[in-house]
XYZ file of N, CA and C in Angstrom:
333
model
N 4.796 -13.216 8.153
C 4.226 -12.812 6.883
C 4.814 -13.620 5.735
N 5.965 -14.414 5.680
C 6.442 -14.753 4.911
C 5.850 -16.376 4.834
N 5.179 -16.637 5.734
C 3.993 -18.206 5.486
C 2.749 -17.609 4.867
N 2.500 -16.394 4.100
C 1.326 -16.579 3.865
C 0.703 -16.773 2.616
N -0.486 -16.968 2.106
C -0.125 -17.801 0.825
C -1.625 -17.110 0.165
N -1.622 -17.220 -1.263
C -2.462 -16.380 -1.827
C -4.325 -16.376 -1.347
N -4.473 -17.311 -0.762
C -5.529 -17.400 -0.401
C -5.737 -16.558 1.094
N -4.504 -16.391 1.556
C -4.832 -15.308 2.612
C -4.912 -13.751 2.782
N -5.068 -13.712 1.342
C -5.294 -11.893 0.775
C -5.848 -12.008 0.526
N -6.817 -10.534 1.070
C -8.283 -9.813 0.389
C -7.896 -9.405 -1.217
N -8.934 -9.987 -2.325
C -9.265 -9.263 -3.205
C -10.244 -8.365 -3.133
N -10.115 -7.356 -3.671
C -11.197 -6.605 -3.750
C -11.651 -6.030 -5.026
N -12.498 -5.723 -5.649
C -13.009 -5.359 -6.625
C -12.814 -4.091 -7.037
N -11.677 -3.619 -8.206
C -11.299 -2.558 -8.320
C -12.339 -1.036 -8.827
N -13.423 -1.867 -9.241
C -14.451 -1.043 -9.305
C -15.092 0.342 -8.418
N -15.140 -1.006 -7.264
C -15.996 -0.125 -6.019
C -15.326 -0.442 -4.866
N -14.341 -1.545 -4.975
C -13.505 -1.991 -3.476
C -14.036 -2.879 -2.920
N -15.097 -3.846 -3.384
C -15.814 -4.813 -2.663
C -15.188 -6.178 -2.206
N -14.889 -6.875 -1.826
C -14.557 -7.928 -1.873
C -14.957 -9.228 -2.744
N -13.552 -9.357 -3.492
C -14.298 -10.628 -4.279
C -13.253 -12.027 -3.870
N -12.902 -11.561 -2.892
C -11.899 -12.964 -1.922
C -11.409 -12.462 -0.507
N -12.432 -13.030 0.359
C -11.998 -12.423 1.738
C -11.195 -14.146 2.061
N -10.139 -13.951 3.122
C -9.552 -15.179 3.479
C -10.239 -16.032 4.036
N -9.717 -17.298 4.514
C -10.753 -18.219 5.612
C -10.290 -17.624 6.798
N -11.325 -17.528 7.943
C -11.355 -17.695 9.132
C -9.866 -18.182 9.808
N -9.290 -17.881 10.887
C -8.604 -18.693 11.233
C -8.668 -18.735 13.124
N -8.963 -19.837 13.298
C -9.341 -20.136 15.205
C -10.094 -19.629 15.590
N -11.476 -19.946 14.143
C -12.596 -19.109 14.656
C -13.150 -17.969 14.103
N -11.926 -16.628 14.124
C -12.187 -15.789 13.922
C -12.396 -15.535 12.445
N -13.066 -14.449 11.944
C -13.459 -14.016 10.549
C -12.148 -12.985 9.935
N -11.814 -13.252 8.966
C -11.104 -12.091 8.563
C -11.479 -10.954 8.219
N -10.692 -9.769 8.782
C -11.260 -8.679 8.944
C -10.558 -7.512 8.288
N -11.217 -6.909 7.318
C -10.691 -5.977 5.636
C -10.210 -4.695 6.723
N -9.189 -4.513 6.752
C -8.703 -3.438 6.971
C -9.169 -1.973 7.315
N -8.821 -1.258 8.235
C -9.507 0.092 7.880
C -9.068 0.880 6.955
N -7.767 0.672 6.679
C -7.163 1.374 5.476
C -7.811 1.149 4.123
N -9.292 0.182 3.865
C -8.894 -0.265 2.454
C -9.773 1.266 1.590
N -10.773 2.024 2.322
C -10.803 3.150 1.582
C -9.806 4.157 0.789
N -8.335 3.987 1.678
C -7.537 4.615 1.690
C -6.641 3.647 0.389
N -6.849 2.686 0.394
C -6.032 1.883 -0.558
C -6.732 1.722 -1.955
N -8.032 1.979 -1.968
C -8.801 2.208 -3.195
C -8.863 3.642 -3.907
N -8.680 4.512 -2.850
C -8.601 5.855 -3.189
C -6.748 5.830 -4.012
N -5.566 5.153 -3.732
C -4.728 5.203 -3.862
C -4.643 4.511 -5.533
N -5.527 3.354 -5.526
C -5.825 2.485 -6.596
C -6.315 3.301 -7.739
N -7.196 4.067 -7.549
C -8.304 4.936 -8.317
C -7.346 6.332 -8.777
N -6.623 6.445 -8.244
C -6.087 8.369 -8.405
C -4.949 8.188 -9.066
N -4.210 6.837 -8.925
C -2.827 7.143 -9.017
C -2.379 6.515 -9.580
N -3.662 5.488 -10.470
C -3.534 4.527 -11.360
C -2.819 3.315 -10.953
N -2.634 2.702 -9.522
C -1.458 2.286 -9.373
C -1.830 0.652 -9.720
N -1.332 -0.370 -9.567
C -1.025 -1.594 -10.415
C -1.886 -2.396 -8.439
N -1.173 -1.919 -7.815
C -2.003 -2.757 -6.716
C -1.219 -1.820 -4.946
N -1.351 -2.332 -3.930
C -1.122 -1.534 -3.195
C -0.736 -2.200 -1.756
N 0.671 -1.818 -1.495
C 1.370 -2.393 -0.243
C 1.340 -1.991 0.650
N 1.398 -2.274 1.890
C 1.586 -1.336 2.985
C 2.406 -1.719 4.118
N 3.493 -1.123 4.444
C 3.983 -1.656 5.217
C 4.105 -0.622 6.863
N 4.144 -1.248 7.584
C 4.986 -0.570 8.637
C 6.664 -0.684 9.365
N 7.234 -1.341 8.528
C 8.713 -1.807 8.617
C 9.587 -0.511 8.952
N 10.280 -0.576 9.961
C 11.079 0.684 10.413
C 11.859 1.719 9.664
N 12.353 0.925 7.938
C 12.593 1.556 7.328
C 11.969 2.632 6.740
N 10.731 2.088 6.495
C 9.617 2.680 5.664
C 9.072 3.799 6.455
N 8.864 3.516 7.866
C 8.745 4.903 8.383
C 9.705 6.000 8.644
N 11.156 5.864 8.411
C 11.912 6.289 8.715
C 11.633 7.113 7.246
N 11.535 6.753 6.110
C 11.770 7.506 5.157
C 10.384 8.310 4.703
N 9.314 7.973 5.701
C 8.369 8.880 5.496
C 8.524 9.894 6.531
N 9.361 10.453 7.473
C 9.436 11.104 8.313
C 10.544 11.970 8.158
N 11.813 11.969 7.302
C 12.296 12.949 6.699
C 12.578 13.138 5.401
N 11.824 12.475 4.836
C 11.815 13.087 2.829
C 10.670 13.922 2.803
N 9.641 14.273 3.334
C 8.551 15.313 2.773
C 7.615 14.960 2.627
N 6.971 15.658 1.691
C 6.123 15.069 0.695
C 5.829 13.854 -0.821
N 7.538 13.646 -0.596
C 7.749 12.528 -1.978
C 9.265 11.933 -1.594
N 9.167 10.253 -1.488
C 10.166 9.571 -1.778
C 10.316 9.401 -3.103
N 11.818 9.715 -3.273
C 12.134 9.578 -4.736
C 13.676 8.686 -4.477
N 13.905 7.701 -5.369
C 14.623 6.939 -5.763
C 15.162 6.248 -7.290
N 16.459 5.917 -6.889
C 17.115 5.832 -8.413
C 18.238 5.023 -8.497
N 18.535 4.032 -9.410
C 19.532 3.115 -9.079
C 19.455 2.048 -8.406
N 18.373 1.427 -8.422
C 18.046 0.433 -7.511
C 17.337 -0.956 -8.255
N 18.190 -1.693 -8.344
C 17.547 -2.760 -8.826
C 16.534 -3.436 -9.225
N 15.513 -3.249 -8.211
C 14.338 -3.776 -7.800
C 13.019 -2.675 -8.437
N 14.003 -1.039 -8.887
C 12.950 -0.497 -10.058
C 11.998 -0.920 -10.832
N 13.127 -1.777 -11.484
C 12.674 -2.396 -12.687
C 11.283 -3.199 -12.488
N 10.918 -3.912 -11.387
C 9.578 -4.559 -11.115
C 8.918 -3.959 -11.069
N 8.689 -2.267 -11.166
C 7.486 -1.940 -11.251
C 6.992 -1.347 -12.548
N 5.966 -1.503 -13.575
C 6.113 -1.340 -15.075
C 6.097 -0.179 -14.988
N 6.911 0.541 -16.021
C 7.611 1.638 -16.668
C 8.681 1.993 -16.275
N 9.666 1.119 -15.191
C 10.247 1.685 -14.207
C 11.904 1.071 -15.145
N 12.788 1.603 -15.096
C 14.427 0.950 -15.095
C 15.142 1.348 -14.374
N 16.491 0.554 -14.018
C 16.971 1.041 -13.024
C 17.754 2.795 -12.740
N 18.194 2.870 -13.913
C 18.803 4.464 -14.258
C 16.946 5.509 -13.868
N 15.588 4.873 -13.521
C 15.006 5.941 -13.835
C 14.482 5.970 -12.454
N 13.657 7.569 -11.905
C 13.433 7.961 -10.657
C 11.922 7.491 -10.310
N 12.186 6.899 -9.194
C 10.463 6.564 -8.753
C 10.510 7.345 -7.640
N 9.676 8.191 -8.192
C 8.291 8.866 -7.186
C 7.056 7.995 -6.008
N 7.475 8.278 -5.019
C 6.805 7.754 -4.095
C 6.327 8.717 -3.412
N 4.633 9.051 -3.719
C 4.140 10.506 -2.866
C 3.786 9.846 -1.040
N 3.765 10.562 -0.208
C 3.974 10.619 1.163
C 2.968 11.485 1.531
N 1.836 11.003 2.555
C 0.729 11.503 3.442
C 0.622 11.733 4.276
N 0.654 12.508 5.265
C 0.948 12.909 6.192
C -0.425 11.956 7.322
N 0.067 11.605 8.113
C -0.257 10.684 9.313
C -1.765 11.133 9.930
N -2.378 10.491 10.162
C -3.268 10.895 10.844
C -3.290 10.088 12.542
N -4.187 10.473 13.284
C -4.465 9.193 14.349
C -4.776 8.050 13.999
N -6.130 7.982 13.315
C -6.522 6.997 12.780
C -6.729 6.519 11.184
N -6.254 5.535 10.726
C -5.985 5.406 9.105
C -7.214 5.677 8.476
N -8.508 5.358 9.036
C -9.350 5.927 8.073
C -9.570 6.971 7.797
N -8.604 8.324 8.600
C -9.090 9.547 8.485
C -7.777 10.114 7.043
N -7.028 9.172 6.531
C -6.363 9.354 5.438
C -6.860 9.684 4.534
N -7.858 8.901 4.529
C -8.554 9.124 2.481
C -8.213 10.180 1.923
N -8.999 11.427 2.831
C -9.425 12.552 2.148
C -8.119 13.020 2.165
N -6.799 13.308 2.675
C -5.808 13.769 2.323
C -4.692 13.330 1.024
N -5.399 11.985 0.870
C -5.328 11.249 -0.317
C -5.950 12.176 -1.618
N -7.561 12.226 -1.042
C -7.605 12.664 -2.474
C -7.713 14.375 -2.663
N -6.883 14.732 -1.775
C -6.836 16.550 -1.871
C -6.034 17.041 -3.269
């Protein structure tokens, strides 16, 4: 992930979620928009948010599996990159509970 370069992210149109930059092809194949991106527009749309990451990194699940319903953090350097944020202040990170399949997130998104 760390070779990849701006032309290999979907834009999508914050409007309606459409694509207004799908990547090139690569060995053929077509690039293919995520099933999550309902779930990432619904996230875009509700929560006002600036844009939307997703990871599956071991950490990240680790801290969605015993904080709850909300990661919250404070003192952390890297606050500050997100606007309104400093390091003395608490970011709220709300937490969704899992489904089988990611497209069946949305709607717990927007409950």
């Amino acid at each position: 992930k760390e070779l990849m370069q701006p032309q290999d992210i979907f834009v999508l149109d914050p409007a309606d979620g459409s694509p207004l930059h799908t990547p090139p092809a690569k060995d053929g194949v077509p690039a293919k928009l995520s099933e999550c991106a309902p779930l990432f527009q619904s996230a875009y749309d509700l929560m006002g948010a600036g844009a939307v990451l997703h990871s599956h990194a071991l950490e990240a699940v680790m801290v969605t599996l015993t904080c709850g319903d909300e990661f919250r953090i404070t003192g952390l350097e890297m606050i500050k990159g997100i606007k309104g944020h400093a390091y003395h202040d608490t970011l709220v990170v709300p937490v969704i509970e899992n489904t089988p399949r990611e497209c069946q997130l949305t709607a717990s998104l927007q409950a």
